Amino acid sequence: MARFVDRGTRVLVQGITGTQGRFHTRLMLEYGTKIVAGVTPGRGGGRIEGVPVFDTVFEALEEADPEASIIFVPAPQAKEAVLEAIEAGLNPIVVITEGVPIKDSIEVIARARRRGITIIGPNTPGIIRVGECKLGIMPSGVFKKGPVGIVSRSGTLTYEVAAQISRAGLGESTCIGIGGDPIVGLDFVDVLRWFQEDSETEAAVLIGEIGGDAEERAAEFISGGGFTKPTVAYVAGRTAIPGRRMGHAGAIVEGGMGTAEGKIEALRSAGVHVGLLPGDIPKALMKIIG
C-alpha cells in the first residue's frame, strides 16, 4: 500500500536553497506543512524561511527526524538526491523535478520498491491532503476540504478540476499528481487502492491522458472489484496527432496504442462515468454524491 501524508508528517526539502525550493518551502509552510529541515550540499548551517539547512540527508535525519521528502533538485543530480532519501528511509519521496533521465528513474523507482518506499513523480505537482499538508507546487487556494479524491497525470488539469469541484460545493480529500514522465513511481491503481481504504474519500476522479496503458489498467482494477466507490474520469488528448508528443513526455500515441478513445472505452466498460470536457466532472459528481 502506498504511503501518503497527513498533518503530522515531518518533511525534508532537498534543494531548499534553490529558487524553486525556497519559494515553495514558504508556500508549503504557509499551508501548514510541517517542514523540519532542508538539504543542499555545501550550504549547511543556514536557515531558509526559518527551516534549518543541512549538507546531507543523514545529518538532517539525525538532527530533525524527517519522515518524508520533497525534491527540487535539477534533473542531472536528482538520482543521487532520491537515492540518499531512499537510504535514509524517507517515505514518501515526492520528486518535483522534470526531465529526469529514464534510466535514472527506472533505477531509483526499483530501489524504492524493494524498500517499500513510495515515490510520487518525477515531474509531479505533488500531493495535497486538503486542509492538512501539502508536498507540492499546486496552488492551494483552489482546494476545499471535501469527499472527492483526485488522481491525475496532469498538474494543470488537477488544479482546474479541483477548482470546479470546489466551486460546485463538494471539495476534495486528497489530490495526487502521479507525474507526466514515461516512468513514474505510482500509477492509478496504487492511488485507487489507497482511496478505497481512505474513510474521507467517498468518490474518485481520475484524470488521464494519451500514452501508455495506465488508464486501461485502472479500468481493469475497477471492473475487477478492486475499487468500488463512484468514479468519474476525463482523458485528455482526444484530438492529438499520432506520433506527436502532447505536453508530457509520456503523452504520445504510437502504433495506435495509448489513444484517448481506447482509454475512454475501457473506463466506460468498467462503469466509470467519463466526461468529454473537464467541466463535465463536477456535474457528474453532483448527480452521484451531491
PDB file of C-alpha atoms in Angstrom:
ATOM      1  CA  MET A   1       0.000   0.000   0.000  1.00  0.00           C
ATOM      2  CA  ALA A   2       1.343   3.423  -0.952  1.00  0.00           C
ATOM      3  CA  ARG A   3       2.163   5.776   1.905  1.00  0.00           C
ATOM      4  CA  PHE A   4       0.790   9.294   1.749  1.00  0.00           C
ATOM      5  CA  VAL A   5       0.807  12.283   4.106  1.00  0.00           C
ATOM      6  CA  ASP A   6      -1.227  13.975   6.829  1.00  0.00           C
ATOM      7  CA  ARG A   7      -0.969  16.937   9.201  1.00  0.00           C
ATOM      8  CA  GLY A   8       1.636  15.164  11.330  1.00  0.00           C
ATOM      9  CA  THR A   9       4.079  14.279   8.546  1.00  0.00           C
ATOM     10  CA  ARG A  10       7.569  15.694   9.176  1.00  0.00           C
ATOM     11  CA  VAL A  11       9.015  16.869   5.878  1.00  0.00           C
ATOM     12  CA  LEU A  12      12.516  17.369   4.454  1.00  0.00           C
ATOM     13  CA  VAL A  13      13.063  19.653   1.437  1.00  0.00           C
ATOM     14  CA  GLN A  14      16.000  18.613  -0.775  1.00  0.00           C
ATOM     15  CA  GLY A  15      17.245  21.548  -2.855  1.00  0.00           C
ATOM     16  CA  ILE A  16      15.784  24.047  -0.400  1.00  0.00           C
ATOM     17  CA  THR A  17      18.230  26.842  -1.244  1.00  0.00           C
ATOM     18  CA  GLY A  18      17.366  26.944  -4.955  1.00  0.00           C
ATOM     19  CA  THR A  19      14.848  29.412  -6.324  1.00  0.00           C
ATOM     20  CA  GLN A  20      12.019  26.887  -6.582  1.00  0.00           C
ATOM     21  CA  GLY A  21      12.903  25.117  -3.343  1.00  0.00           C
ATOM     22  CA  ARG A  22      12.948  28.337  -1.360  1.00  0.00           C
ATOM     23  CA  PHE A  23       9.736  29.690  -2.948  1.00  0.00           C
ATOM     24  CA  HIS A  24       7.669  26.564  -2.453  1.00  0.00           C
ATOM     25  CA  THR A  25       9.036  25.941   1.039  1.00  0.00           C
ATOM     26  CA  ARG A  26       7.471  29.246   2.061  1.00  0.00           C
ATOM     27  CA  LEU A  27       4.135  28.350   0.438  1.00  0.00           C
ATOM     28  CA  MET A  28       4.084  24.865   1.973  1.00  0.00           C
ATOM     29  CA  LEU A  29       4.827  26.301   5.420  1.00  0.00           C
ATOM     30  CA  GLU A  30       2.014  28.823   4.969  1.00  0.00           C
ATOM     31  CA  TYR A  31      -0.329  25.921   4.170  1.00  0.00           C
ATOM     32  CA  GLY A  32       0.609  24.244   7.428  1.00  0.00           C
ATOM     33  CA  THR A  33       3.043  21.586   6.218  1.00  0.00           C
ATOM     34  CA  LYS A  34       5.428  20.564   8.983  1.00  0.00           C
ATOM     35  CA  ILE A  35       8.787  21.176   7.278  1.00  0.00           C
ATOM     36  CA  VAL A  36      11.520  20.329   9.754  1.00  0.00           C
ATOM     37  CA  ALA A  37      14.690  20.505   7.643  1.00  0.00           C
ATOM     38  CA  GLY A  38      16.237  21.271   4.282  1.00  0.00           C
ATOM     39  CA  VAL A  39      19.271  19.925   2.464  1.00  0.00           C
ATOM     40  CA  THR A  40      21.651  21.478  -0.017  1.00  0.00           C
ATOM     41  CA  PRO A  41      25.210  20.064  -0.216  1.00  0.00           C
ATOM     42  CA  GLY A  42      27.720  22.741   0.807  1.00  0.00           C
ATOM     43  CA  ARG A  43      25.040  25.086   2.177  1.00  0.00           C
ATOM     44  CA  GLY A  44      24.518  23.524   5.591  1.00  0.00           C
ATOM     45  CA  GLY A  45      24.391  25.688   8.697  1.00  0.00           C
ATOM     46  CA  GLY A  46      21.998  28.344   7.463  1.00  0.00           C
ATOM     47  CA  ARG A  47      18.230  28.714   7.533  1.00  0.00           C
ATOM     48  CA  ILE A  48      15.614  29.154   4.788  1.00  0.00           C
ATOM     49  CA  GLU A  49      12.237  30.533   5.910  1.00  0.00           C
ATOM     50  CA  GLY A  50      13.287  29.560   9.427  1.00  0.00           C
ATOM     51  CA  VAL A  51      13.988  25.950   8.410  1.00  0.00           C
ATOM     52  CA  PRO A  52      17.485  24.611   9.290  1.00  0.00           C
ATOM     53  CA  VAL A  53      19.614  23.598   6.294  1.00  0.00           C
ATOM     54  CA  PHE A  54      21.978  20.608   6.336  1.00  0.00           C
ATOM     55  CA  ASP A  55      24.656  19.347   3.952  1.00  0.00           C
ATOM     56  CA  THR A  56      23.323  15.787   3.779  1.00  0.00           C
ATOM     57  CA  VAL A  57      20.085  13.917   4.321  1.00  0.00           C
ATOM     58  CA  PHE A  58      21.658  11.855   7.078  1.00  0.00           C
ATOM     59  CA  GLU A  59      22.671  14.971   9.005  1.00  0.00           C
ATOM     60  CA  ALA A  60      19.084  16.199   8.708  1.00  0.00           C
ATOM     61  CA  LEU A  61      17.837  12.782   9.824  1.00  0.00           C
ATOM     62  CA  GLU A  62      19.922  12.880  12.987  1.00  0.00           C
ATOM     63  CA  GLU A  63      19.044  16.451  13.917  1.00  0.00           C
ATOM     64  CA  ALA A  64      15.437  16.904  12.754  1.00  0.00           C
ATOM     65  CA  ASP A  65      13.976  13.393  12.281  1.00  0.00           C
ATOM     66  CA  PRO A  66      12.076  13.942   8.991  1.00  0.00           C
ATOM     67  CA  GLU A  67       9.768  11.205   7.642  1.00  0.00           C
ATOM     68  CA  ALA A  68       9.121  12.314   4.058  1.00  0.00           C
ATOM     69  CA  SER A  69      10.993  14.260   1.395  1.00  0.00           C
ATOM     70  CA  ILE A  70      10.186  16.625  -1.437  1.00  0.00           C
ATOM     71  CA  ILE A  71      12.866  17.125  -4.071  1.00  0.00           C
ATOM     72  CA  PHE A  72      13.598  20.323  -6.035  1.00  0.00           C
ATOM     73  CA  VAL A  73      16.984  19.172  -7.337  1.00  0.00           C
ATOM     74  CA  PRO A  74      17.936  19.690 -11.037  1.00  0.00           C
ATOM     75  CA  ALA A  75      17.494  16.623 -13.240  1.00  0.00           C
ATOM     76  CA  PRO A  76      21.206  15.693 -13.572  1.00  0.00           C
ATOM     77  CA  GLN A  77      21.524  15.496  -9.769  1.00  0.00           C
ATOM     78  CA  ALA A  78      18.056  14.154  -8.988  1.00  0.00           C
ATOM     79  CA  LYS A  79      19.092  10.486  -8.991  1.00  0.00           C
ATOM     80  CA  GLU A  80      21.648  10.975  -6.221  1.00  0.00           C
ATOM     81  CA  ALA A  81      19.188  13.037  -4.192  1.00  0.00           C
ATOM     82  CA  VAL A  82      16.485  10.362  -4.424  1.00  0.00           C
ATOM     83  CA  LEU A  83      18.928   7.583  -3.587  1.00  0.00           C
ATOM     84  CA  GLU A  84      20.052   9.480  -0.498  1.00  0.00           C
ATOM     85  CA  ALA A  85      16.429   9.856   0.621  1.00  0.00           C
ATOM     86  CA  ILE A  86      15.794   6.147  -0.002  1.00  0.00           C
ATOM     87  CA  GLU A  87      18.842   5.123   2.015  1.00  0.00           C
ATOM     88  CA  ALA A  88      17.582   7.335   4.850  1.00  0.00           C
ATOM     89  CA  GLY A  89      14.225   5.534   4.738  1.00  0.00           C
ATOM     90  CA  LEU A  90      12.164   8.650   3.980  1.00  0.00           C
ATOM     91  CA  ASN A  91       8.668   7.815   2.748  1.00  0.00           C
ATOM     92  CA  PRO A  92       7.033   9.094   0.598  1.00  0.00           C
ATOM     93  CA  ILE A  93       9.540  10.856  -1.654  1.00  0.00           C
ATOM     94  CA  VAL A  94       7.952  13.499  -3.899  1.00  0.00           C
ATOM     95  CA  VAL A  95      10.073  14.264  -6.985  1.00  0.00           C
ATOM     96  CA  ILE A  96       9.011  17.591  -8.491  1.00  0.00           C
ATOM     97  CA  THR A  97      11.927  17.602 -10.957  1.00  0.00           C
ATOM     98  CA  GLU A  98      11.012  17.313 -14.641  1.00  0.00           C
ATOM     99  CA  GLY A  99      13.197  15.602 -17.226  1.00  0.00           C
ATOM    100  CA  VAL A 100      14.943  13.046 -15.024  1.00  0.00           C
ATOM    101  CA  PRO A 101      16.729  10.604 -17.385  1.00  0.00           C
ATOM    102  CA  ILE A 102      14.598   7.495 -17.890  1.00  0.00           C
ATOM    103  CA  LYS A 103      17.394   5.124 -16.823  1.00  0.00           C
ATOM    104  CA  ASP A 104      17.783   7.093 -13.597  1.00  0.00           C
ATOM    105  CA  SER A 105      14.031   6.924 -12.909  1.00  0.00           C
ATOM    106  CA  ILE A 106      13.972   3.170 -13.515  1.00  0.00           C
ATOM    107  CA  GLU A 107      16.857   2.634 -11.106  1.00  0.00           C
ATOM    108  CA  VAL A 108      15.558   4.759  -8.221  1.00  0.00           C
ATOM    109  CA  ILE A 109      11.964   3.525  -8.509  1.00  0.00           C
ATOM    110  CA  ALA A 110      13.108  -0.103  -8.496  1.00  0.00           C
ATOM    111  CA  ARG A 111      15.283   0.504  -5.459  1.00  0.00           C
ATOM    112  CA  ALA A 112      12.465   2.318  -3.648  1.00  0.00           C
ATOM    113  CA  ARG A 113      10.018  -0.525  -4.305  1.00  0.00           C
ATOM    114  CA  ARG A 114      12.461  -3.036  -2.833  1.00  0.00           C
ATOM    115  CA  ARG A 115      12.495  -0.908   0.326  1.00  0.00           C
ATOM    116  CA  GLY A 116       8.702  -0.425   0.393  1.00  0.00           C
ATOM    117  CA  ILE A 117       9.068   3.308  -0.217  1.00  0.00           C
ATOM    118  CA  THR A 118       6.567   5.325  -2.267  1.00  0.00           C
ATOM    119  CA  ILE A 119       7.913   7.679  -4.943  1.00  0.00           C
ATOM    120  CA  ILE A 120       5.480  10.274  -6.302  1.00  0.00           C
ATOM    121  CA  GLY A 121       6.721  11.565  -9.675  1.00  0.00           C
ATOM    122  CA  PRO A 122       9.083  12.528 -11.246  1.00  0.00           C
ATOM    123  CA  ASN A 123       7.525  15.517 -12.975  1.00  0.00           C
ATOM    124  CA  THR A 124       4.679  15.748 -10.486  1.00  0.00           C
ATOM    125  CA  PRO A 125       2.887  18.735  -8.931  1.00  0.00           C
ATOM    126  CA  GLY A 126       2.905  16.688  -5.721  1.00  0.00           C
ATOM    127  CA  ILE A 127       0.291  15.638  -3.216  1.00  0.00           C
ATOM    128  CA  ILE A 128      -2.088  17.598  -1.017  1.00  0.00           C
ATOM    129  CA  ARG A 129      -4.104  16.283   1.912  1.00  0.00           C
ATOM    130  CA  VAL A 130      -6.575  19.131   1.828  1.00  0.00           C
ATOM    131  CA  GLY A 131      -6.561  21.237   4.971  1.00  0.00           C
ATOM    132  CA  GLU A 132      -3.680  19.288   6.466  1.00  0.00           C
ATOM    133  CA  CYS A 133      -0.490  19.011   4.429  1.00  0.00           C
ATOM    134  CA  LYS A 134       0.876  19.970   1.008  1.00  0.00           C
ATOM    135  CA  LEU A 135       4.007  18.466  -0.512  1.00  0.00           C
ATOM    136  CA  GLY A 136       3.999  20.114  -3.882  1.00  0.00           C
ATOM    137  CA  ILE A 137       3.683  23.152  -6.076  1.00  0.00           C
ATOM    138  CA  MET A 138      -0.082  23.234  -6.567  1.00  0.00           C
ATOM    139  CA  PRO A 139      -1.966  26.499  -5.873  1.00  0.00           C
ATOM    140  CA  SER A 140      -3.589  25.714  -2.524  1.00  0.00           C
ATOM    141  CA  GLY A 141      -6.369  28.283  -2.926  1.00  0.00           C
ATOM    142  CA  VAL A 142      -8.317  26.102  -5.388  1.00  0.00           C
ATOM    143  CA  PHE A 143      -8.766  23.255  -2.905  1.00  0.00           C
ATOM    144  CA  LYS A 144     -11.583  22.924  -0.382  1.00  0.00           C
ATOM    145  CA  LYS A 145     -11.969  20.118   2.136  1.00  0.00           C
ATOM    146  CA  GLY A 146     -14.466  17.561   0.899  1.00  0.00           C
ATOM    147  CA  PRO A 147     -15.137  13.940  -0.070  1.00  0.00           C
ATOM    148  CA  VAL A 148     -13.557  13.669  -3.560  1.00  0.00           C
ATOM    149  CA  GLY A 149     -10.131  12.152  -4.158  1.00  0.00           C
ATOM    150  CA  ILE A 150      -8.325  13.199  -7.339  1.00  0.00           C
ATOM    151  CA  VAL A 151      -5.563  11.252  -9.078  1.00  0.00           C
ATOM    152  CA  SER A 152      -4.119  12.756 -12.229  1.00  0.00           C
ATOM    153  CA  ARG A 153      -1.345  12.578 -14.818  1.00  0.00           C
ATOM    154  CA  SER A 154      -1.674  16.335 -15.420  1.00  0.00           C
ATOM    155  CA  GLY A 155      -0.821  19.050 -12.934  1.00  0.00           C
ATOM    156  CA  THR A 156      -2.747  21.830 -14.638  1.00  0.00           C
ATOM    157  CA  LEU A 157      -5.865  19.730 -15.090  1.00  0.00           C
ATOM    158  CA  THR A 158      -5.679  18.727 -11.429  1.00  0.00           C
ATOM    159  CA  TYR A 159      -5.912  22.366 -10.414  1.00  0.00           C
ATOM    160  CA  GLU A 160      -8.643  23.171 -12.938  1.00  0.00           C
ATOM    161  CA  VAL A 161     -10.823  20.223 -11.974  1.00  0.00           C
ATOM    162  CA  ALA A 162     -10.275  20.777  -8.235  1.00  0.00           C
ATOM    163  CA  ALA A 163     -11.309  24.410  -8.616  1.00  0.00           C
ATOM    164  CA  GLN A 164     -14.509  23.371 -10.396  1.00  0.00           C
ATOM    165  CA  ILE A 165     -15.305  20.701  -7.799  1.00  0.00           C
ATOM    166  CA  SER A 166     -14.744  23.237  -5.021  1.00  0.00           C
ATOM    167  CA  ARG A 167     -16.980  25.812  -6.719  1.00  0.00           C
ATOM    168  CA  ALA A 168     -19.672  23.157  -7.054  1.00  0.00           C
ATOM    169  CA  GLY A 169     -19.674  22.891  -3.253  1.00  0.00           C
ATOM    170  CA  LEU A 170     -18.145  19.425  -2.918  1.00  0.00           C
ATOM    171  CA  GLY A 171     -14.423  19.698  -2.210  1.00  0.00           C
ATOM    172  CA  GLU A 172     -11.511  17.277  -2.099  1.00  0.00           C
ATOM    173  CA  SER A 173      -9.931  14.856   0.357  1.00  0.00           C
ATOM    174  CA  THR A 174      -6.517  14.082  -1.171  1.00  0.00           C
ATOM    175  CA  CYS A 175      -5.228  15.087  -4.617  1.00  0.00           C
ATOM    176  CA  ILE A 176      -2.209  13.456  -6.234  1.00  0.00           C
ATOM    177  CA  GLY A 177      -0.355  14.134  -9.458  1.00  0.00           C
ATOM    178  CA  ILE A 178       1.336  10.871 -10.340  1.00  0.00           C
ATOM    179  CA  GLY A 179       3.624  12.583 -12.876  1.00  0.00           C
ATOM    180  CA  GLY A 180       3.817  13.142 -16.604  1.00  0.00           C
ATOM    181  CA  ASP A 181       7.057  11.304 -17.389  1.00  0.00           C
ATOM    182  CA  PRO A 182       7.102   7.896 -19.143  1.00  0.00           C
ATOM    183  CA  ILE A 183       8.373   6.245 -15.929  1.00  0.00           C
ATOM    184  CA  VAL A 184       6.769   7.267 -12.620  1.00  0.00           C
ATOM    185  CA  GLY A 185       6.654   5.773  -9.161  1.00  0.00           C
ATOM    186  CA  LEU A 186       2.876   5.499  -8.754  1.00  0.00           C
ATOM    187  CA  ASP A 187       0.067   4.537 -11.080  1.00  0.00           C
ATOM    188  CA  PHE A 188      -3.688   4.964 -10.867  1.00  0.00           C
ATOM    189  CA  VAL A 189      -4.181   1.553  -9.269  1.00  0.00           C
ATOM    190  CA  ASP A 190      -1.848   2.382  -6.363  1.00  0.00           C
ATOM    191  CA  VAL A 191      -3.836   5.509  -5.577  1.00  0.00           C
ATOM    192  CA  LEU A 192      -7.275   3.939  -6.107  1.00  0.00           C
ATOM    193  CA  ARG A 193      -6.298   1.174  -3.711  1.00  0.00           C
ATOM    194  CA  TRP A 194      -5.421   3.827  -1.149  1.00  0.00           C
ATOM    195  CA  PHE A 195      -8.640   5.808  -1.809  1.00  0.00           C
ATOM    196  CA  GLN A 196     -10.614   2.606  -1.267  1.00  0.00           C
ATOM    197  CA  GLU A 197      -9.258   2.427   2.294  1.00  0.00           C
ATOM    198  CA  ASP A 198      -9.473   6.174   2.985  1.00  0.00           C
ATOM    199  CA  SER A 199     -12.546   6.966   5.081  1.00  0.00           C
ATOM    200  CA  GLU A 200     -12.532  10.632   3.947  1.00  0.00           C
ATOM    201  CA  THR A 201     -12.799   9.731   0.244  1.00  0.00           C
ATOM    202  CA  GLU A 202     -16.347   8.973  -0.935  1.00  0.00           C
ATOM    203  CA  ALA A 203     -15.716   9.246  -4.680  1.00  0.00           C
ATOM    204  CA  ALA A 204     -12.732   9.447  -7.012  1.00  0.00           C
ATOM    205  CA  VAL A 205     -11.799  11.497 -10.044  1.00  0.00           C
ATOM    206  CA  LEU A 206      -9.297  10.024 -12.471  1.00  0.00           C
ATOM    207  CA  ILE A 207      -7.648  12.415 -14.940  1.00  0.00           C
ATOM    208  CA  GLY A 208      -5.813  10.589 -17.684  1.00  0.00           C
ATOM    209  CA  GLU A 209      -4.188  11.422 -20.953  1.00  0.00           C
ATOM    210  CA  ILE A 210      -2.963   9.708 -24.084  1.00  0.00           C
ATOM    211  CA  GLY A 211       0.034   7.375 -23.993  1.00  0.00           C
ATOM    212  CA  GLY A 212       0.817   4.216 -22.055  1.00  0.00           C
ATOM    213  CA  ASP A 213      -1.826   1.925 -20.569  1.00  0.00           C
ATOM    214  CA  ALA A 214      -2.280   3.292 -17.043  1.00  0.00           C
ATOM    215  CA  GLU A 215      -5.948   4.150 -17.641  1.00  0.00           C
ATOM    216  CA  GLU A 216      -6.679   0.701 -19.086  1.00  0.00           C
ATOM    217  CA  ARG A 217      -5.079  -0.970 -16.050  1.00  0.00           C
ATOM    218  CA  ALA A 218      -7.141   1.257 -13.755  1.00  0.00           C
ATOM    219  CA  ALA A 219     -10.282   0.232 -15.636  1.00  0.00           C
ATOM    220  CA  GLU A 220      -9.384  -3.440 -15.220  1.00  0.00           C
ATOM    221  CA  PHE A 221      -8.787  -2.881 -11.491  1.00  0.00           C
ATOM    222  CA  ILE A 222     -12.176  -1.177 -11.100  1.00  0.00           C
ATOM    223  CA  SER A 223     -14.087  -3.742 -13.140  1.00  0.00           C
ATOM    224  CA  GLY A 224     -12.474  -6.482 -11.056  1.00  0.00           C
ATOM    225  CA  GLY A 225     -13.891  -5.015  -7.864  1.00  0.00           C
ATOM    226  CA  GLY A 226     -10.642  -3.505  -6.567  1.00  0.00           C
ATOM    227  CA  PHE A 227     -12.216  -0.060  -6.303  1.00  0.00           C
ATOM    228  CA  THR A 228     -15.896   0.176  -5.501  1.00  0.00           C
ATOM    229  CA  LYS A 229     -16.538   3.875  -4.843  1.00  0.00           C
ATOM    230  CA  PRO A 230     -18.149   6.109  -7.522  1.00  0.00           C
ATOM    231  CA  THR A 231     -15.573   7.202 -10.106  1.00  0.00           C
ATOM    232  CA  VAL A 232     -15.613   9.950 -12.710  1.00  0.00           C
ATOM    233  CA  ALA A 233     -12.882  10.364 -15.322  1.00  0.00           C
ATOM    234  CA  TYR A 234     -11.590  12.664 -18.017  1.00  0.00           C
ATOM    235  CA  VAL A 235      -8.990  11.684 -20.641  1.00  0.00           C
ATOM    236  CA  ALA A 236      -7.068  14.497 -22.338  1.00  0.00           C
ATOM    237  CA  GLY A 237      -5.826  14.290 -25.916  1.00  0.00           C
ATOM    238  CA  ARG A 238      -8.811  13.179 -27.994  1.00  0.00           C
ATOM    239  CA  THR A 239      -7.562  15.342 -30.875  1.00  0.00           C
ATOM    240  CA  ALA A 240      -3.848  14.515 -30.529  1.00  0.00           C
ATOM    241  CA  ILE A 241      -1.935  13.596 -33.686  1.00  0.00           C
ATOM    242  CA  PRO A 242      -0.393  10.082 -33.582  1.00  0.00           C
ATOM    243  CA  GLY A 243       3.386  10.135 -33.181  1.00  0.00           C
ATOM    244  CA  ARG A 244       3.486  13.679 -31.834  1.00  0.00           C
ATOM    245  CA  ARG A 245       4.088  14.166 -28.111  1.00  0.00           C
ATOM    246  CA  MET A 246       1.404  16.169 -26.320  1.00  0.00           C
ATOM    247  CA  GLY A 247       2.798  18.147 -23.405  1.00  0.00           C
ATOM    248  CA  HIS A 248       4.167  15.477 -21.113  1.00  0.00           C
ATOM    249  CA  ALA A 249       6.958  13.124 -22.142  1.00  0.00           C
ATOM    250  CA  GLY A 250       4.638  10.159 -21.573  1.00  0.00           C
ATOM    251  CA  ALA A 251       1.728  11.592 -23.573  1.00  0.00           C
ATOM    252  CA  ILE A 252       2.145  10.164 -27.048  1.00  0.00           C
ATOM    253  CA  VAL A 253       0.157   7.808 -29.261  1.00  0.00           C
ATOM    254  CA  GLU A 254       2.434   5.319 -31.003  1.00  0.00           C
ATOM    255  CA  GLY A 255       1.420   2.490 -33.299  1.00  0.00           C
ATOM    256  CA  GLY A 256      -2.229   3.028 -32.448  1.00  0.00           C
ATOM    257  CA  MET A 257      -1.559   2.325 -28.761  1.00  0.00           C
ATOM    258  CA  GLY A 258      -2.484   4.692 -25.970  1.00  0.00           C
ATOM    259  CA  THR A 259      -5.326   6.506 -27.728  1.00  0.00           C
ATOM    260  CA  ALA A 260      -7.854   8.564 -25.831  1.00  0.00           C
ATOM    261  CA  GLU A 261     -10.686   6.623 -27.462  1.00  0.00           C
ATOM    262  CA  GLY A 262      -9.330   3.299 -26.225  1.00  0.00           C
ATOM    263  CA  LYS A 263      -8.913   4.587 -22.696  1.00  0.00           C
ATOM    264  CA  ILE A 264     -12.387   6.136 -22.622  1.00  0.00           C
ATOM    265  CA  GLU A 265     -13.927   2.893 -23.866  1.00  0.00           C
ATOM    266  CA  ALA A 266     -12.073   0.848 -21.240  1.00  0.00           C
ATOM    267  CA  LEU A 267     -13.140   3.151 -18.413  1.00  0.00           C
ATOM    268  CA  ARG A 268     -16.768   3.272 -19.525  1.00  0.00           C
ATOM    269  CA  SER A 269     -16.820  -0.506 -19.785  1.00  0.00           C
ATOM    270  CA  ALA A 270     -15.692  -0.602 -16.148  1.00  0.00           C
ATOM    271  CA  GLY A 271     -18.666   1.522 -15.102  1.00  0.00           C
ATOM    272  CA  VAL A 272     -16.789   4.821 -14.846  1.00  0.00           C
ATOM    273  CA  HIS A 273     -18.575   7.990 -15.939  1.00  0.00           C
ATOM    274  CA  VAL A 274     -16.231   9.662 -18.465  1.00  0.00           C
ATOM    275  CA  GLY A 275     -16.745  13.331 -19.285  1.00  0.00           C
ATOM    276  CA  LEU A 276     -15.705  14.754 -22.641  1.00  0.00           C
ATOM    277  CA  LEU A 277     -14.752  18.076 -21.023  1.00  0.00           C
ATOM    278  CA  PRO A 278     -13.227  18.818 -17.595  1.00  0.00           C
ATOM    279  CA  GLY A 279     -16.386  20.723 -16.723  1.00  0.00           C
ATOM    280  CA  ASP A 280     -18.394  17.506 -17.014  1.00  0.00           C
ATOM    281  CA  ILE A 281     -16.670  16.100 -13.910  1.00  0.00           C
ATOM    282  CA  PRO A 282     -18.294  18.262 -11.201  1.00  0.00           C
ATOM    283  CA  LYS A 283     -21.669  17.884 -12.920  1.00  0.00           C
ATOM    284  CA  ALA A 284     -21.383  14.104 -12.765  1.00  0.00           C
ATOM    285  CA  LEU A 285     -20.176  14.165  -9.158  1.00  0.00           C
ATOM    286  CA  MET A 286     -23.117  16.347  -8.117  1.00  0.00           C
ATOM    287  CA  LYS A 287     -25.503  13.765  -9.558  1.00  0.00           C
ATOM    288  CA  ILE A 288     -23.704  10.905  -7.804  1.00  0.00           C
ATOM    289  CA  ILE A 289     -22.857  12.303  -4.354  1.00  0.00           C
ATOM    290  CA  GLY A 290     -24.054  15.929  -4.305  1.00  0.00           C
TER     291      GLY A 290
END
